[in-house]
C-alpha angles and dihedrals in degrees: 000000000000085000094055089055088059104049090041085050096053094038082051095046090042093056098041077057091053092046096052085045085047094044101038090048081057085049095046092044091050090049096053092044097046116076096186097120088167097111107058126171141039091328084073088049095044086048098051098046090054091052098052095044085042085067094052123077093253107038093168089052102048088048095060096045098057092031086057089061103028091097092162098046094228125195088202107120092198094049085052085049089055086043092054093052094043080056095047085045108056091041095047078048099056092042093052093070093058088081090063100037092049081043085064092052102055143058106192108109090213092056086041103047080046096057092042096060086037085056079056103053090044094048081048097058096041086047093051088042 
């Protein structure tokens, strides 16, 4: 049951990836295409931001998270796009000790043999972020 957690949690963190590259890459390509320069400062930021998260699951969520660590307030789509995977990524990072610390906990083999191919595809993922 634990194990299925697990393998439903990285698939979920692995598409909401998908869907901010997805949506940032929208945002980048509008951006390129539209020549309307009129609206400067954090309220591009602040807009972007909000129209890439309003494409994820949890858009309140994933606003809080960037805007926690988007200290400059940049407009640069590309720069929210680095600020989203630092944020994937320390989260896929934490996630990825909970194999070996359930691992401890348990002595079925099975569990154990599970947990230790979901630590791998978790390493996996950190490692390709």
């Amino acid at each position: 049951m634990q194990t299925l957690r697990i393998i439903i949690l990285t698939v979920s963190v692995v598409l909401l990836l998908a869907v901010i590259i997805g949506a940032v890459s929208r945002t980048l390509i509008h951006n390129r295409n539209s020549n309307d320069d009129s609206i400067v400062g954090s309220n591009i930021s602040a807009q972007s931001l909000k129209a890439v998260c309003s494409q994820t699951l949890y858009p309140e969520s994933c606003y809080n998270s960037i805007s926690e660590i988007n200290k400059s307030n940049s407009t640069d789509p590309e720069e929210l796009l680095k600020l989203s995977l630092q944020v994937v990524l320390k989260s896929l990072s934490d996630v990825a000790t909970l194999p070996d610390k359930l691992g401890s906990k348990t002595t079925n083999e099975t569990v154990k043999k599970a947990l230790d191919v979901c630590g791998t595809v978790l390493n996996d993922a950190v490692e390709c972020l």
